């Protein structure tokens, strides 16, 4: 017989799937008297069924019908309470066919159906029904749904109900369903900090609930009202006539209101997790500052010297600032701002929050740090206590950003502002973030501000594989300059990891004949990769670091010595690692007591092959778990090192005299001098600074400050001419 029969279905011939036929055949037995051996009675309606099918589908019915109890007798009739005939009909259909239609049923029937799924142990049915109920929540059914979800401990449905009620608090308070809530569900709702309705409306709704439920303990219900948030007029004219609260409770509330700071009161606020609420969609507006319209437009790409930012003049008394009013009081713990970053300038600033524009709380203080580009800021909730209730979140209506310093001029420029509540975990020490992930990355707006490389940020691009004699590293001349990284903001760091490029002989390593450098740096064999150790790193915003990870160039047998310093202002430096007396190769992991750091400076002091320090990769904090596969096994240097060294020496001699030629000739004599000969230091380097390597590429030097042995020299800003800076 041919296998190409025209009627043969295009399915795997070894698989037969007729589940739908099985479902239809078993479903045909539903509600039929034939073969039935048990009958359920619900609301006087008889439901014939089949024990074996029920027992196969449900542990509850298996125990009920085959457990030796009265219901296990043949032809037994079993009455069921606490359910409806409509819901039980839906359950039997699901048991027999695996299908249920929810879209045509009323909310009350669906909730009864959900109760049966929970009672009889159908977790998949319970989840599916909960998912559908989440999609049909409205003002009329949300209270009833929340009551059932709370009773059966259904976390997803409970959470969705809470979020819906938080966003529609006033409408929920005036709905009929609110009066039917159980006491436990009622308290769960109104005790939430995120149930953001006026306290007068909450009091009136609870008063109506008490009248509708006269048998409940009204005193406990009324304790949920936050009386200090009500005005004196409301306390005297609304609360006092109700007689549900004692005069002492009212007087205590007046005392708390008069003696407490406004920001210490237990405010309610809107909670919208993981969504930026500083948008016009949510009613936010800029109420203070120049060029207000640009700040909240959501455009973080199209800005330049003339437009796309808001600003304020920086004055000594800090009276100016940029102020944002949110659409309503909101719970937030995360702010993101974009500082103008079209050049190398840095800013200092602080952020305050308020509920009334009179009492301000400073939540971020970077007034003593140099920061740039995107700032990812977190702040902990303050703890405020009223009676037995503790407020553990920050409720905010106004946000004020005050610039205190600009390295170029006396104006603070802000491109974008975002704020939200995030469930992301974060750790703070002394107000600074303790990063769990590597923050010395281009994505986190870190940059190398001093050093020499073909690509300015090769040190931070995350590539720890593709480097050779020509590219993939950053370097500096020994005894002159350093490698400096600036982070976007300060962190608390305690570890650094770096990769030096001179340990492994890679098959892809290519000889580099001459790398010209500007000024007094004549020639360099660059290969640098670092994590906050011997290079210099500048963090745009303050933070605390405790570890760095550095990859030294390791394509031959050379070793390096170096030291690492950190700073928050590029003026005062703290040494965190001293490797000046140790031969170091390849990956370097440095751990130290956590330090605030915005800048990390790596200074090479020795190279066994030449006069240049090379680094391939830098991380802080170190991410050792992601680099376990990195090998530090040593292999022989690539063949032809002497020949390459001779060529480099000749090139250096041709370009200049003195130490340059001497370095090249000396490197040629050694078998491992392939890269070393490229470092020629002397007066002749200046002439060759603009020349290209034999590969037709120039090594790009970059330094935002003059190379000097004076490590405390301040970082100069970009040109101050008005044509190249935002005004």
GROMACS .gro file of N, CA and C in nm, residues 295-440:
model
  438
  295UNK      N    1   1.059   6.886   3.035
  295UNK     CA    2   1.102   6.789   3.136
  295UNK      C    3   1.020   6.660   3.135
  296UNK      N    4   0.890   6.670   3.114
  296UNK     CA    5   0.802   6.554   3.127
  296UNK      C    6   0.747   6.505   2.993
  297UNK      N    7   0.810   6.545   2.884
  297UNK     CA    8   0.757   6.505   2.753
  297UNK      C    9   0.798   6.365   2.712
  298UNK      N   10   0.883   6.299   2.791
  298UNK     CA   11   0.922   6.161   2.763
  298UNK      C   12   1.030   6.146   2.658
  299UNK      N   13   1.079   6.255   2.601
  299UNK     CA   14   1.182   6.248   2.497
  299UNK      C   15   1.320   6.255   2.562
  300UNK      N   16   1.391   6.142   2.562
  300UNK     CA   17   1.526   6.138   2.622
  300UNK      C   18   1.634   6.124   2.515
  301UNK      N   19   1.600   6.150   2.389
  301UNK     CA   20   1.697   6.138   2.281
  301UNK      C   21   1.724   6.271   2.212
  302UNK      N   22   1.621   6.348   2.189
  302UNK     CA   23   1.634   6.470   2.109
  302UNK      C   24   1.653   6.592   2.198
  303UNK      N   25   1.775   6.613   2.240
  303UNK     CA   26   1.810   6.734   2.315
  303UNK      C   27   1.951   6.774   2.276
  304UNK      N   28   1.978   6.903   2.281
  304UNK     CA   29   2.111   6.952   2.244
  304UNK      C   30   2.142   7.078   2.323
  305UNK      N   31   2.222   7.168   2.263
  305UNK     CA   32   2.266   7.287   2.335
  305UNK      C   33   2.153   7.385   2.360
  306UNK      N   34   2.050   7.381   2.277
  306UNK     CA   35   1.949   7.486   2.280
  306UNK      C   36   1.814   7.443   2.334
  307UNK      N   37   1.780   7.316   2.330
  307UNK     CA   38   1.646   7.276   2.369
  307UNK      C   39   1.648   7.134   2.424
  308UNK      N   40   1.532   7.094   2.478
  308UNK     CA   41   1.518   6.957   2.527
  308UNK      C   42   1.548   6.940   2.673
  309UNK      N   43   1.560   7.049   2.750
  309UNK     CA   44   1.590   7.038   2.892
  309UNK      C   45   1.521   7.150   2.969
  310UNK      N   46   1.504   7.128   3.098
  310UNK     CA   47   1.463   7.233   3.191
  310UNK      C   48   1.587   7.277   3.268
  311UNK      N   49   1.582   7.394   3.331
  311UNK     CA   50   1.702   7.446   3.397
  311UNK      C   51   1.665   7.541   3.509
  312UNK      N   52   1.764   7.570   3.590
  312UNK     CA   53   1.752   7.677   3.688
  312UNK      C   54   1.892   7.729   3.719
  313UNK      N   55   1.905   7.857   3.753
  313UNK     CA   56   2.036   7.911   3.788
  313UNK      C   57   2.083   7.855   3.921
  314UNK      N   58   2.212   7.831   3.932
  314UNK     CA   59   2.270   7.781   4.057
  314UNK      C   60   2.313   7.901   4.140
  315UNK      N   61   2.252   7.917   4.255
  315UNK     CA   62   2.288   8.028   4.344
  315UNK      C   63   2.336   7.974   4.477
  316UNK      N   64   2.399   8.058   4.554
  316UNK     CA   65   2.460   8.015   4.679
  316UNK      C   66   2.358   7.978   4.785
  317UNK      N   67   2.242   8.042   4.785
  317UNK     CA   68   2.142   8.014   4.889
  317UNK      C   69   2.047   7.901   4.851
  318UNK      N   70   2.064   7.843   4.731
  318UNK     CA   71   1.983   7.728   4.686
  318UNK      C   72   1.833   7.757   4.688
  319UNK      N   73   1.796   7.880   4.659
  319UNK     CA   74   1.654   7.912   4.656
  319UNK      C   75   1.589   7.869   4.525
  320UNK      N   76   1.668   7.857   4.422
  320UNK     CA   77   1.614   7.813   4.294
  320UNK      C   78   1.603   7.661   4.293
  321UNK      N   79   1.540   7.611   4.192
  321UNK     CA   80   1.525   7.467   4.179
  321UNK      C   81   1.422   7.434   4.073
  322UNK      N   82   1.409   7.307   4.042
  322UNK     CA   83   1.307   7.258   3.951
  322UNK      C   84   1.208   7.176   4.033
  323UNK      N   85   1.081   7.214   4.030
  323UNK     CA   86   0.982   7.149   4.116
  323UNK      C   87   0.872   7.084   4.032
  324UNK      N   88   0.842   6.960   4.067
  324UNK     CA   89   0.738   6.883   3.997
  324UNK      C   90   0.626   6.852   4.095
  325UNK      N   91   0.503   6.876   4.052
  325UNK     CA   92   0.385   6.836   4.129
  325UNK      C   93   0.323   6.714   4.062
  326UNK      N   94   0.312   6.605   4.137
  326UNK     CA   95   0.251   6.484   4.084
  326UNK      C   96   0.100   6.501   4.076
  327UNK      N   97   0.036   6.415   4.001
  327UNK     CA   98  -0.109   6.426   3.983
  327UNK      C   99  -0.186   6.413   4.112
  328UNK      N  100  -0.135   6.335   4.205
  328UNK     CA  101  -0.195   6.318   4.337
  328UNK      C  102  -0.089   6.261   4.430
  329UNK      N  103  -0.110   6.268   4.561
  329UNK     CA  104  -0.013   6.208   4.653
  329UNK      C  105   0.013   6.062   4.616
  330UNK      N  106   0.138   6.026   4.608
  330UNK     CA  107   0.175   5.893   4.558
  330UNK      C  108   0.286   5.832   4.641
  331UNK      N  109   0.287   5.700   4.644
  331UNK     CA  110   0.392   5.625   4.714
  331UNK      C  111   0.501   5.593   4.613
  332UNK      N  112   0.622   5.643   4.636
  332UNK     CA  113   0.733   5.616   4.546
  332UNK      C  114   0.858   5.585   4.628
  333UNK      N  115   0.950   5.513   4.567
  333UNK     CA  116   1.080   5.488   4.631
  333UNK      C  117   1.194   5.489   4.530
  334UNK      N  118   1.164   5.530   4.407
  334UNK     CA  119   1.265   5.526   4.301
  334UNK      C  120   1.248   5.647   4.210
  335UNK      N  121   1.357   5.717   4.185
  335UNK     CA  122   1.358   5.834   4.097
  335UNK      C  123   1.469   5.816   3.995
  336UNK      N  124   1.440   5.850   3.870
  336UNK     CA  125   1.542   5.853   3.765
  336UNK      C  126   1.543   5.992   3.704
  337UNK      N  127   1.661   6.051   3.694
  337UNK     CA  128   1.674   6.180   3.628
  337UNK      C  129   1.787   6.172   3.527
  338UNK      N  130   1.774   6.248   3.421
  338UNK     CA  131   1.877   6.254   3.317
  338UNK      C  132   1.937   6.393   3.318
  339UNK      N  133   2.064   6.402   3.360
  339UNK     CA  134   2.138   6.526   3.356
  339UNK      C  135   2.190   6.548   3.213
  340UNK      N  136   2.195   6.673   3.173
  340UNK     CA  137   2.243   6.705   3.038
  340UNK      C  138   2.383   6.649   3.019
  341UNK      N  139   2.405   6.567   2.914
  341UNK     CA  140   2.531   6.493   2.902
  341UNK      C  141   2.588   6.494   2.761
  342UNK      N  142   2.564   6.602   2.687
  342UNK     CA  143   2.619   6.609   2.552
  342UNK      C  144   2.767   6.649   2.551
  343UNK      N  145   2.824   6.676   2.667
  343UNK     CA  146   2.968   6.692   2.679
  343UNK      C  147   3.011   6.626   2.810
  344UNK      N  148   3.130   6.659   2.857
  344UNK     CA  149   3.186   6.586   2.971
  344UNK      C  150   3.157   6.652   3.105
  345UNK      N  151   3.070   6.750   3.109
  345UNK     CA  152   3.044   6.819   3.234
  345UNK      C  153   2.979   6.727   3.337
  346UNK      N  154   2.989   6.769   3.463
  346UNK     CA  155   2.926   6.697   3.574
  346UNK      C  156   2.850   6.795   3.661
  347UNK      N  157   2.754   6.741   3.735
  347UNK     CA  158   2.669   6.823   3.821
  347UNK      C  159   2.668   6.767   3.963
  348UNK      N  160   2.631   6.853   4.057
  348UNK     CA  161   2.598   6.812   4.193
  348UNK      C  162   2.457   6.862   4.222
  349UNK      N  163   2.384   6.791   4.308
  349UNK     CA  164   2.245   6.826   4.331
  349UNK      C  165   2.193   6.756   4.455
  350UNK      N  166   2.073   6.794   4.498
  350UNK     CA  167   2.001   6.718   4.599
  350UNK      C  168   1.853   6.719   4.563
  351UNK      N  169   1.778   6.624   4.620
  351UNK     CA  170   1.635   6.610   4.590
  351UNK      C  171   1.557   6.610   4.721
  352UNK      N  172   1.450   6.689   4.725
  352UNK     CA  173   1.363   6.696   4.842
  352UNK      C  174   1.219   6.663   4.799
  353UNK      N  175   1.141   6.616   4.896
  353UNK     CA  176   1.001   6.582   4.870
  353UNK      C  177   0.913   6.646   4.976
  354UNK      N  178   0.788   6.668   4.940
  354UNK     CA  179   0.695   6.735   5.032
  354UNK      C  180   0.552   6.697   4.998
  355UNK      N  181   0.464   6.722   5.095
  355UNK     CA  182   0.321   6.707   5.072
  355UNK      C  183   0.250   6.841   5.060
  356UNK      N  184   0.312   6.948   5.113
  356UNK     CA  185   0.242   7.077   5.116
  356UNK      C  186   0.326   7.193   5.065
  357UNK      N  187   0.445   7.167   5.011
  357UNK     CA  188   0.539   7.269   4.963
  357UNK      C  189   0.596   7.355   5.076
  358UNK      N  190   0.570   7.316   5.199
  358UNK     CA  191   0.625   7.391   5.313
  358UNK      C  192   0.725   7.307   5.391
  359UNK      N  193   0.688   7.184   5.418
  359UNK     CA  194   0.775   7.093   5.493
  359UNK      C  195   0.844   6.999   5.394
  360UNK      N  196   0.975   7.015   5.378
  360UNK     CA  197   1.051   6.938   5.281
  360UNK      C  198   1.144   6.840   5.350
  361UNK      N  199   1.151   6.719   5.295
  361UNK     CA  200   1.241   6.615   5.344
  361UNK      C  201   1.342   6.583   5.233
  362UNK      N  202   1.471   6.588   5.267
  362UNK     CA  203   1.574   6.558   5.169
  362UNK      C  204   1.593   6.407   5.162
  363UNK      N  205   1.567   6.349   5.046
  363UNK     CA  206   1.578   6.203   5.030
  363UNK      C  207   1.703   6.162   4.953
  364UNK      N  208   1.758   6.252   4.874
  364UNK     CA  209   1.883   6.227   4.801
  364UNK      C  210   1.973   6.348   4.820
  365UNK      N  211   2.097   6.323   4.860
  365UNK     CA  212   2.192   6.434   4.877
  365UNK      C  213   2.322   6.400   4.804
  366UNK      N  214   2.333   6.450   4.683
  366UNK     CA  215   2.455   6.435   4.604
  366UNK      C  216   2.521   6.570   4.583
  367UNK      N  217   2.504   6.658   4.680
  367UNK     CA  218   2.558   6.793   4.669
  367UNK      C  219   2.710   6.795   4.679
  368UNK      N  220   2.771   6.688   4.729
  368UNK     CA  221   2.916   6.683   4.742
  368UNK      C  222   2.979   6.585   4.644
  369UNK      N  223   2.900   6.538   4.548
  369UNK     CA  224   2.949   6.442   4.451
  369UNK      C  225   2.937   6.499   4.310
  370UNK      N  226   3.021   6.452   4.221
  370UNK     CA  227   3.011   6.487   4.080
  370UNK      C  228   2.935   6.377   4.008
  371UNK      N  229   2.828   6.415   3.941
  371UNK     CA  230   2.738   6.318   3.878
  371UNK      C  231   2.714   6.359   3.733
  372UNK      N  232   2.679   6.260   3.651
  372UNK     CA  233   2.651   6.292   3.511
  372UNK      C  234   2.553   6.191   3.451
  373UNK      N  235   2.485   6.235   3.346
  373UNK     CA  236   2.395   6.150   3.268
  373UNK      C  237   2.282   6.092   3.356
  374UNK      N  238   2.243   5.966   3.331
  374UNK     CA  239   2.130   5.906   3.402
  374UNK      C  240   2.165   5.878   3.547
  375UNK      N  241   2.075   5.919   3.635
  375UNK     CA  242   2.088   5.893   3.778
  375UNK      C  243   1.974   5.800   3.820
  376UNK      N  244   2.011   5.683   3.871
  376UNK     CA  245   1.912   5.585   3.918
  376UNK      C  246   1.915   5.588   4.070
  377UNK      N  247   1.813   5.647   4.128
  377UNK     CA  248   1.815   5.681   4.270
  377UNK      C  249   1.707   5.605   4.345
  378UNK      N  250   1.745   5.551   4.460
  378UNK     CA  251   1.652   5.481   4.547
  378UNK      C  252   1.660   5.544   4.685
  379UNK      N  253   1.550   5.542   4.755
  379UNK     CA  254   1.553   5.592   4.892
  379UNK      C  255   1.458   5.509   4.977
  380UNK      N  256   1.494   5.484   5.102
  380UNK     CA  257   1.410   5.400   5.187
  380UNK      C  258   1.289   5.477   5.237
  381UNK      N  259   1.187   5.404   5.273
  381UNK     CA  260   1.068   5.465   5.332
  381UNK      C  261   1.097   5.506   5.475
  382UNK      N  262   1.044   5.620   5.511
  382UNK     CA  263   1.056   5.663   5.650
  382UNK      C  264   0.946   5.596   5.732
  383UNK      N  265   0.974   5.567   5.856
  383UNK     CA  266   0.878   5.500   5.944
  383UNK      C  267   0.809   5.605   6.030
  384UNK      N  268   0.678   5.613   6.018
  384UNK     CA  269   0.598   5.705   6.099
  384UNK      C  270   0.493   5.623   6.174
  385UNK      N  271   0.470   5.656   6.297
  385UNK     CA  272   0.377   5.578   6.379
  385UNK      C  273   0.260   5.665   6.423
  386UNK      N  274   0.142   5.610   6.408
  386UNK     CA  275   0.022   5.672   6.464
  386UNK      C  276  -0.061   5.562   6.527
  387UNK      N  277  -0.088   5.575   6.657
  387UNK     CA  278  -0.155   5.470   6.734
  387UNK      C  279  -0.077   5.340   6.715
  388UNK      N  280  -0.141   5.233   6.669
  388UNK     CA  281  -0.072   5.106   6.649
  388UNK      C  282  -0.037   5.082   6.503
  389UNK      N  283  -0.055   5.182   6.420
  389UNK     CA  284  -0.031   5.164   6.276
  389UNK      C  285   0.101   5.230   6.239
  390UNK      N  286   0.181   5.159   6.161
  390UNK     CA  287   0.311   5.209   6.121
  390UNK      C  288   0.310   5.235   5.971
  391UNK      N  289   0.344   5.355   5.932
  391UNK     CA  290   0.358   5.388   5.790
  391UNK      C  291   0.502   5.361   5.749
  392UNK      N  292   0.520   5.278   5.650
  392UNK     CA  293   0.656   5.240   5.612
  392UNK      C  294   0.687   5.280   5.468
  393UNK      N  295   0.609   5.370   5.412
  393UNK     CA  296   0.635   5.412   5.275
  393UNK      C  297   0.635   5.564   5.268
  394UNK      N  298   0.699   5.614   5.164
  394UNK     CA  299   0.708   5.757   5.143
  394UNK      C  300   0.595   5.804   5.053
  395UNK      N  301   0.504   5.885   5.108
  395UNK     CA  302   0.396   5.942   5.029
  395UNK      C  303   0.437   6.084   4.989
  396UNK      N  304   0.432   6.112   4.861
  396UNK     CA  305   0.490   6.235   4.806
  396UNK      C  306   0.391   6.300   4.711
  397UNK      N  307   0.387   6.432   4.716
  397UNK     CA  308   0.307   6.509   4.621
  397UNK      C  309   0.395   6.602   4.537
  398UNK      N  310   0.498   6.658   4.601
  398UNK     CA  311   0.588   6.750   4.533
  398UNK      C  312   0.732   6.696   4.539
  399UNK      N  313   0.806   6.715   4.431
  399UNK     CA  314   0.947   6.677   4.425
  399UNK      C  315   1.026   6.799   4.378
  400UNK      N  316   1.134   6.829   4.450
  400UNK     CA  317   1.216   6.944   4.413
  400UNK      C  318   1.361   6.899   4.392
  401UNK      N  319   1.417   6.929   4.274
  401UNK     CA  320   1.556   6.899   4.243
  401UNK      C  321   1.633   7.031   4.242
  402UNK      N  322   1.736   7.040   4.323
  402UNK     CA  323   1.814   7.163   4.335
  402UNK      C  324   1.958   7.133   4.295
  403UNK      N  325   2.004   7.195   4.187
  403UNK     CA  326   2.143   7.182   4.146
  403UNK      C  327   2.233   7.272   4.228
  404UNK      N  328   2.346   7.220   4.272
  404UNK     CA  329   2.439   7.298   4.355
  404UNK      C  330   2.571   7.324   4.285
  405UNK      N  331   2.599   7.252   4.175
  405UNK     CA  332   2.728   7.272   4.108
  405UNK      C  333   2.721   7.221   3.965
  406UNK      N  334   2.788   7.293   3.877
  406UNK     CA  335   2.807   7.254   3.738
  406UNK      C  336   2.953   7.283   3.706
  407UNK      N  337   3.026   7.185   3.654
  407UNK     CA  338   3.169   7.203   3.631
  407UNK      C  339   3.199   7.301   3.518
  408UNK      N  340   3.095   7.347   3.445
  408UNK     CA  341   3.117   7.437   3.332
  408UNK      C  342   3.065   7.577   3.359
  409UNK      N  343   2.943   7.588   3.411
  409UNK     CA  344   2.886   7.720   3.433
  409UNK      C  345   2.798   7.717   3.558
  410UNK      N  346   2.714   7.816   3.573
  410UNK     CA  347   2.631   7.830   3.694
  410UNK      C  348   2.485   7.801   3.664
  411UNK      N  349   2.460   7.702   3.579
  411UNK     CA  350   2.323   7.664   3.545
  411UNK      C  351   2.310   7.513   3.560
  412UNK      N  352   2.197   7.469   3.617
  412UNK     CA  353   2.168   7.326   3.633
  412UNK      C  354   2.069   7.285   3.524
  413UNK      N  355   2.104   7.183   3.446
  413UNK     CA  356   2.023   7.140   3.332
  413UNK      C  357   1.970   7.000   3.357
  414UNK      N  358   1.840   6.983   3.342
  414UNK     CA  359   1.775   6.854   3.365
  414UNK      C  360   1.693   6.818   3.242
  415UNK      N  361   1.724   6.702   3.182
  415UNK     CA  362   1.659   6.661   3.057
  415UNK      C  363   1.531   6.583   3.083
  416UNK      N  364   1.531   6.494   3.183
  416UNK     CA  365   1.415   6.407   3.206
  416UNK      C  366   1.403   6.377   3.354
  417UNK      N  367   1.279   6.352   3.395
  417UNK     CA  368   1.249   6.316   3.534
  417UNK      C  369   1.146   6.205   3.534
  418UNK      N  370   1.173   6.100   3.610
  418UNK     CA  371   1.079   5.988   3.626
  418UNK      C  372   1.075   5.949   3.773
  419UNK      N  373   0.960   5.903   3.818
  419UNK     CA  374   0.950   5.850   3.954
  419UNK      C  375   0.846   5.740   3.957
  420UNK      N  376   0.866   5.645   4.047
  420UNK     CA  377   0.776   5.530   4.054
  420UNK      C  378   0.799   5.457   4.185
  421UNK      N  379   0.714   5.360   4.211
  421UNK     CA  380   0.739   5.264   4.319
  421UNK      C  381   0.785   5.135   4.253
  422UNK      N  382   0.898   5.083   4.300
  422UNK     CA  383   0.950   4.959   4.244
  422UNK      C  384   0.959   4.853   4.352
  423UNK      N  385   0.930   4.730   4.312
  423UNK     CA  386   0.946   4.616   4.403
  423UNK      C  387   1.086   4.557   4.395
  424UNK      N  388   1.170   4.615   4.312
  424UNK     CA  389   1.308   4.569   4.301
  424UNK      C  390   1.380   4.592   4.433
  425UNK      N  391   1.454   4.491   4.478
  425UNK     CA  392   1.526   4.504   4.604
  425UNK      C  393   1.652   4.589   4.583
  426UNK      N  394   1.685   4.669   4.681
  426UNK     CA  395   1.805   4.751   4.675
  426UNK      C  396   1.861   4.767   4.815
  427UNK      N  397   1.991   4.790   4.823
  427UNK     CA  398   2.059   4.806   4.951
  427UNK      C  399   2.125   4.943   4.953
  428UNK      N  400   2.105   5.016   5.062
  428UNK     CA  401   2.165   5.148   5.079
  428UNK      C  402   2.255   5.149   5.201
  429UNK      N  403   2.368   5.217   5.188
  429UNK     CA  404   2.456   5.244   5.301
  429UNK      C  405   2.495   5.390   5.295
  430UNK      N  406   2.465   5.462   5.403
  430UNK     CA  407   2.495   5.605   5.409
  430UNK      C  408   2.430   5.680   5.293
  431UNK      N  409   2.312   5.634   5.254
  431UNK     CA  410   2.239   5.699   5.148
  431UNK      C  411   2.283   5.664   5.008
  432UNK      N  412   2.382   5.576   4.994
  432UNK     CA  413   2.434   5.539   4.863
  432UNK      C  414   2.400   5.394   4.831
  433UNK      N  415   2.382   5.365   4.704
  433UNK     CA  416   2.346   5.231   4.660
  433UNK      C  417   2.467   5.139   4.671
  434UNK      N  418   2.443   5.019   4.725
  434UNK     CA  419   2.543   4.913   4.722
  434UNK      C  420   2.507   4.824   4.603
  435UNK      N  421   2.577   4.838   4.491
  435UNK     CA  422   2.535   4.767   4.369
  435UNK      C  423   2.560   4.618   4.379
  436UNK      N  424   2.466   4.541   4.328
  436UNK     CA  425   2.481   4.397   4.318
  436UNK      C  426   2.538   4.357   4.182
  437UNK      N  427   2.511   4.438   4.080
  437UNK     CA  428   2.559   4.411   3.945
  437UNK      C  429   2.668   4.511   3.908
  438UNK      N  430   2.742   4.476   3.807
  438UNK     CA  431   2.849   4.563   3.759
  438UNK      C  432   2.790   4.696   3.711
  439UNK      N  433   2.835   4.807   3.769
  439UNK     CA  434   2.786   4.939   3.730
  439UNK      C  435   2.885   5.013   3.643
  440UNK      N  436   3.002   4.956   3.621
  440UNK     CA  437   3.101   5.017   3.533
  440UNK      C  438   3.077   4.968   3.390
   0.00000   0.00000   0.00000
